[in-house]
C-alpha positions as a Python dict, from the first residue, in 0.01 Angstrom:
ca = {
    (1, 'M'): (0, 0, 0),
    (2, 'H'): (-303, -60, 222),
    (3, 'H'): (-392, 308, 175),
    (4, 'F'): (-497, 226, -181),
    (5, 'S'): (-806, 58, -39),
    (6, 'I'): (-960, 400, 29),
    (7, 'L'): (-893, 530, -324),
    (8, 'L'): (-1140, 528, -607),
    (9, 'P'): (-1077, 257, -870),
    (10, 'H'): (-953, 503, -1134),
    (11, 'E'): (-715, 668, -884),
    (12, 'K'): (-573, 330, -792),
    (13, 'A'): (-531, 247, -1162),
    (14, 'V'): (-339, 572, -1219),
    (15, 'W'): (-102, 503, -929),
    (16, 'E'): (-44, 147, -1050),
    (17, 'F'): (26, 280, -1401),
    (18, 'L'): (281, 532, -1265),
    (19, 'K'): (449, 265, -1055),
    (20, 'D'): (475, 28, -1351),
    (21, 'N'): (637, 301, -1559),
    (22, 'N'): (885, 400, -1283),
    (23, 'V'): (741, 750, -1248),
    (24, 'V'): (677, 705, -875),
    (25, 'E'): (800, 470, -607),
    (26, 'V'): (612, 360, -298),
    (27, 'Y'): (784, 347, 39),
    (28, 'P'): (645, 283, 386),
    (29, 'Y'): (577, 535, 659),
    (30, 'F'): (894, 548, 868),
    (31, 'K'): (795, 540, 1234),
    (32, 'E'): (1158, 500, 1334),
    (33, 'K'): (1257, 824, 1162),
    (34, 'F'): (1182, 1008, 1489),
    (35, 'D'): (1389, 771, 1704),
    (36, 'Q'): (1739, 854, 1578),
    (37, 'Q'): (1972, 1090, 1759),
    (38, 'D'): (2104, 1267, 1451),
    (39, 'E'): (2132, 1644, 1515),
    (40, 'E'): (1930, 1744, 1208),
    (41, 'I'): (1661, 1484, 1281),
    (42, 'L'): (1630, 1608, 1641),
    (43, 'E'): (1597, 1967, 1519),
    (44, 'L'): (1329, 1879, 1263),
    (45, 'T'): (1139, 1663, 1512),
    (46, 'K'): (1141, 1952, 1760),
    (47, 'K'): (1001, 2189, 1495),
    (48, 'L'): (729, 1939, 1410),
    (49, 'E'): (629, 1904, 1775),
    (50, 'E'): (615, 2285, 1810),
    (51, 'L'): (385, 2309, 1507),
    (52, 'F'): (150, 2044, 1649),
    (53, 'R'): (150, 2223, 1985),
    (54, 'K'): (68, 2553, 1814),
    (55, 'E'): (-214, 2385, 1623),
    (56, 'R'): (-371, 2262, 1948),
    (57, 'L'): (-346, 2612, 2101),
    (58, 'D'): (-500, 2770, 1791),
    (59, 'K'): (-792, 2530, 1809),
    (60, 'S'): (-855, 2613, 2173),
    (61, 'S'): (-857, 2987, 2098),
    (62, 'K'): (-1073, 2957, 1788),
    (63, 'I'): (-1269, 3272, 1707),
    (64, 'S'): (-1644, 3232, 1705),
    (65, 'N'): (-1833, 3406, 1423),
    (66, 'P'): (-1520, 3541, 1250),
    (67, 'T'): (-1539, 3832, 1006),
    (68, 'Q'): (-1448, 3777, 641),
    (69, 'E'): (-1099, 3921, 697),
    (70, 'E'): (-1045, 3702, 1003),
    (71, 'L'): (-1168, 3400, 808),
    (72, 'E'): (-920, 3471, 526),
    (73, 'E'): (-640, 3508, 779),
    (74, 'M'): (-738, 3177, 941),
    (75, 'K'): (-725, 3008, 600),
    (76, 'R'): (-378, 3148, 531),
    (77, 'E'): (-258, 3033, 871),
    (78, 'Y'): (-407, 2689, 819),
    (79, 'F'): (-242, 2628, 480),
    (80, 'H'): (88, 2773, 595),
    (81, 'H'): (84, 2537, 892),
    (82, 'F'): (-14, 2244, 670),
    (83, 'F'): (267, 2311, 421),
    (84, 'L'): (523, 2355, 698),
    (85, 'T'): (435, 2024, 865),
    (86, 'H'): (433, 1853, 526),
    (87, 'D'): (780, 1990, 441),
    (88, 'I'): (934, 1887, 772),
    (89, 'S'): (787, 1538, 749),
    (90, 'I'): (916, 1500, 392),
    (91, 'R'): (1261, 1619, 501),
    (92, 'L'): (1264, 1353, 773),
    (93, 'D'): (1165, 1087, 517),
    (94, 'T'): (1442, 1210, 288),
    (95, 'L'): (1705, 1180, 560),
    (96, 'H'): (1586, 830, 642),
    (97, 'L'): (1591, 721, 276),
    (98, 'R'): (1947, 852, 243),
    (99, 'K'): (2053, 635, 534),
    (100, 'L'): (1882, 328, 388),
    (101, 'N'): (2036, 357, 42),
    (102, 'E'): (2390, 488, 7),
    (103, 'F'): (2388, 450, -373),
    (104, 'S'): (2103, 697, -428),
    (105, 'E'): (2047, 1058, -330),
    (106, 'Y'): (1712, 1195, -219),
    (107, 'Y'): (1601, 1558, -212),
    (108, 'P'): (1261, 1680, -92),
    (109, 'L'): (1025, 1890, -303),
    (110, 'L'): (930, 2160, -53),
    (111, 'R'): (631, 2393, -50),
    (112, 'T'): (739, 2684, 168),
    (113, 'I'): (1031, 2925, 171),
    (114, 'D'): (1068, 2868, 548),
    (115, 'T'): (1201, 2517, 488),
    (116, 'L'): (1419, 2585, 183),
    (117, 'R'): (1720, 2704, 378),
    (118, 'S'): (2016, 2467, 389),
    (119, 'N'): (2389, 2507, 442),
    (120, 'E'): (2468, 2208, 222),
    (121, 'R'): (2606, 2332, -112),
    (122, 'K'): (2464, 2055, -328),
    (123, 'T'): (2120, 2090, -170),
    (124, 'Q'): (2122, 2463, -246),
    (125, 'I'): (2220, 2402, -610),
    (126, 'I'): (1957, 2134, -659),
    (127, 'Q'): (1694, 2359, -501),
    (128, 'F'): (1735, 2641, -753),
    (129, 'I'): (1759, 2384, -1034),
    (130, 'L'): (1430, 2226, -923),
    (131, 'N'): (1268, 2569, -911),
    (132, 'D'): (1358, 2619, -1278),
    (133, 'I'): (1222, 2285, -1404),
    (134, 'P'): (869, 2335, -1539),
    (135, 'T'): (564, 2165, -1395),
    (136, 'P'): (351, 2007, -1669),
    (137, 'S'): (2, 2156, -1692),
    (138, 'S'): (-290, 1955, -1555),
    (139, 'D'): (-405, 1862, -1907),
    (140, 'T'): (-67, 1705, -1997),
    (141, 'S'): (-109, 1331, -2038),
    (142, 'W'): (106, 1090, -1838),
    (143, 'D'): (193, 919, -2167),
    (144, 'H'): (348, 1244, -2290),
    (145, 'I'): (551, 1280, -1969),
    (146, 'I'): (667, 918, -1981),
    (147, 'E'): (765, 957, -2347),
    (148, 'F'): (981, 1256, -2251),
    (149, 'R'): (1142, 1069, -1959),
    (150, 'T'): (1227, 762, -2169),
    (151, 'D'): (1371, 948, -2469),
    (152, 'E'): (1740, 849, -2496),
    (153, 'D'): (1853, 1198, -2598),
    (154, 'V'): (1666, 1348, -2301),
    (155, 'K'): (1824, 1089, -2069),
    (156, 'N'): (2171, 1194, -2188),
    (157, 'K'): (2087, 1560, -2127),
    (158, 'Y'): (1963, 1470, -1779),
    (159, 'L'): (2290, 1289, -1701),
    (160, 'A'): (2485, 1591, -1827),
    (161, 'L'): (2287, 1813, -1588),
    (162, 'I'): (2356, 1579, -1295),
    (163, 'N'): (2726, 1577, -1387),
    (164, 'W'): (2730, 1959, -1387),
    (165, 'I'): (2559, 1967, -1045),
    (166, 'N'): (2813, 1721, -900),
    (167, 'R'): (3107, 1913, -1046),
    (168, 'T'): (2993, 2258, -935),
    (169, 'S'): (2892, 2138, -587),
    (170, 'N'): (3252, 2028, -534),
    (171, 'S'): (3397, 2360, -652),
    (172, 'N'): (3503, 2654, -436),
    (173, 'S'): (3260, 2891, -608),
    (174, 'K'): (2995, 3077, -411),
    (175, 'I'): (2632, 2979, -466),
    (176, 'S'): (2570, 3321, -624),
    (177, 'E'): (2856, 3256, -870),
    (178, 'I'): (2719, 2910, -955),
    (179, 'K'): (2376, 3064, -1018),
    (180, 'E'): (2536, 3322, -1248),
    (181, 'E'): (2719, 3045, -1436),
    (182, 'Y'): (2392, 2856, -1471),
    (183, 'D'): (2213, 3163, -1609),
    (184, 'Y'): (2498, 3222, -1856),
    (185, 'L'): (2500, 2860, -1978),
    (186, 'Y'): (2122, 2862, -2016),
    (187, 'S'): (2126, 3188, -2214),
    (188, 'E'): (2409, 3069, -2439),
    (189, 'Y'): (2242, 2736, -2503),
    (190, 'I'): (1915, 2899, -2611),
    (191, 'K'): (2099, 3132, -2851),
    (192, 'Q'): (2317, 2862, -3005),
    (193, 'F'): (2040, 2602, -3015),
    (194, 'N'): (1813, 2838, -3211),
    (195, 'L'): (2092, 2904, -3463),
    (196, 'H'): (2165, 2532, -3482),
    (197, 'K'): (1796, 2456, -3527),
    (198, 'M'): (1775, 2696, -3824),
    (199, 'K'): (2079, 2533, -3982),
    (200, 'Y'): (1942, 2187, -3909),
    (201, 'N'): (1600, 2262, -4059),
    (202, 'N'): (1747, 2418, -4374),
    (203, 'S'): (1995, 2134, -4421),
    (204, 'K'): (1726, 1875, -4357),
    (205, 'L'): (1495, 2034, -4614),
    (206, 'E'): (1771, 2051, -4873),
    (207, 'V'): (1872, 1688, -4820),
    (208, 'I'): (1513, 1566, -4826),
    (209, 'V'): (1441, 1748, -5154),
    (210, 'N'): (1759, 1621, -5316),
    (211, 'A'): (1711, 1270, -5181),
    (212, 'T'): (1349, 1259, -5292),
    (213, 'V'): (1422, 1382, -5646),
    (214, 'N'): (1717, 1148, -5683),
    (215, 'F'): (1530, 861, -5520),
    (216, 'V'): (1231, 888, -5756),
    (217, 'T'): (1457, 929, -6061),
    (218, 'N'): (1680, 639, -5968),
    (219, 'V'): (1392, 407, -5882),
    (220, 'A'): (1224, 495, -6212),
    (221, 'T'): (1540, 404, -6402),
    (222, 'G'): (1603, 94, -6193),
    (223, 'N'): (1914, 239, -6024),
    (224, 'Y'): (1842, 107, -5672),
    (225, 'I'): (2205, 137, -5552),
    (226, 'S'): (2205, 516, -5603),
    (227, 'S'): (1868, 540, -5426),
    (228, 'I'): (2006, 360, -5120),
    (229, 'K'): (2314, 583, -5135),
    (230, 'D'): (2097, 899, -5126),
    (231, 'L'): (1913, 778, -4816),
    (232, 'F'): (2242, 677, -4651),
    (233, 'Q'): (2385, 1026, -4714),
    (234, 'F'): (2074, 1175, -4551),
    (235, 'N'): (2133, 966, -4236),
    (236, 'I'): (2498, 1074, -4228),
    (237, 'K'): (2395, 1440, -4255),
    (238, 'N'): (2138, 1396, -3978),
    (239, 'A'): (2396, 1228, -3751),
    (240, 'S'): (2643, 1510, -3822),
    (241, 'L'): (2391, 1773, -3711),
    (242, 'L'): (2319, 1580, -3390),
    (243, 'Q'): (2692, 1564, -3323),
    (244, 'E'): (2718, 1942, -3367),
    (245, 'E'): (2438, 1990, -3113),
    (246, 'S'): (2641, 1800, -2853),
    (247, 'K'): (2913, 2068, -2882),
    (248, 'L'): (2692, 2368, -2807),
    (249, 'T'): (2791, 2597, -2520),
    (250, 'G'): (2556, 2533, -2228),
    (251, 'K'): (2486, 2171, -2319),
    (252, 'E'): (2533, 2087, -1950),
    (253, 'I'): (2194, 2238, -1865),
    (254, 'A'): (2018, 2159, -2196),
    (255, 'Y'): (1781, 1923, -2014),
    (256, 'I'): (1598, 2213, -1849),
    (257, 'F'): (1559, 2404, -2176),
    (258, 'H'): (1411, 2100, -2351),
    (259, 'A'): (1182, 2027, -2055),
    (260, 'K'): (1049, 2384, -2080),
    (261, 'E'): (1005, 2351, -2456),
    (262, 'T'): (816, 2024, -2411),
    (263, 'F'): (582, 2135, -2133),
    (264, 'K'): (540, 2506, -2197),
}
């Protein structure tokens, strides 16, 4: 948290706001993450040391007065190196967090294809799922994102997606077959949801018109019981349509569709 002291006041306020709304969590820099003798940790630490060694060599052989093409190549090399070191460091943090908390699972958001490879089935599934979840545009407000995250229906769709990931990761299917199943479910859900949405909108319009006409007539004649009955029937109809939506093919991955619809 001491790093906040170097941030501008508005940046600090944003981070505090995100923390308070459980969008981000703060954890310390793990010095001990390099000290363990786990095979994967040793491999990642070795790669990180090689990258730092390469960086020192590149600095010592720096080209003086580079051409425009050489300058562009140097920029590409620099950012590629930066993203690689970032990814490896994040992977080490992820492994350490997994060891600290056995009741939660952590997966890194990586920036380069060089660090995406993994033999773990669940990691592979989550990686292509993450790649399909949209990134909100820079002009999307945090309030809008938080509203989406806290919506109860969205939460249920998220849990359904997690359940599908857990189930498929324990199956004997190949990753390519799981990806094909995912594509099929997504395609079916879009098709059925659009049909359902048309039915829902038409039914909603019909019920609203009927309820409004009846409501005004009944209130005018003093028949308040019938007015309440009309509104109650509308709620029943609305609940019925929501129940139908829960039966759509592809509901397991509905979260991603609705995230795309929200942040497109």
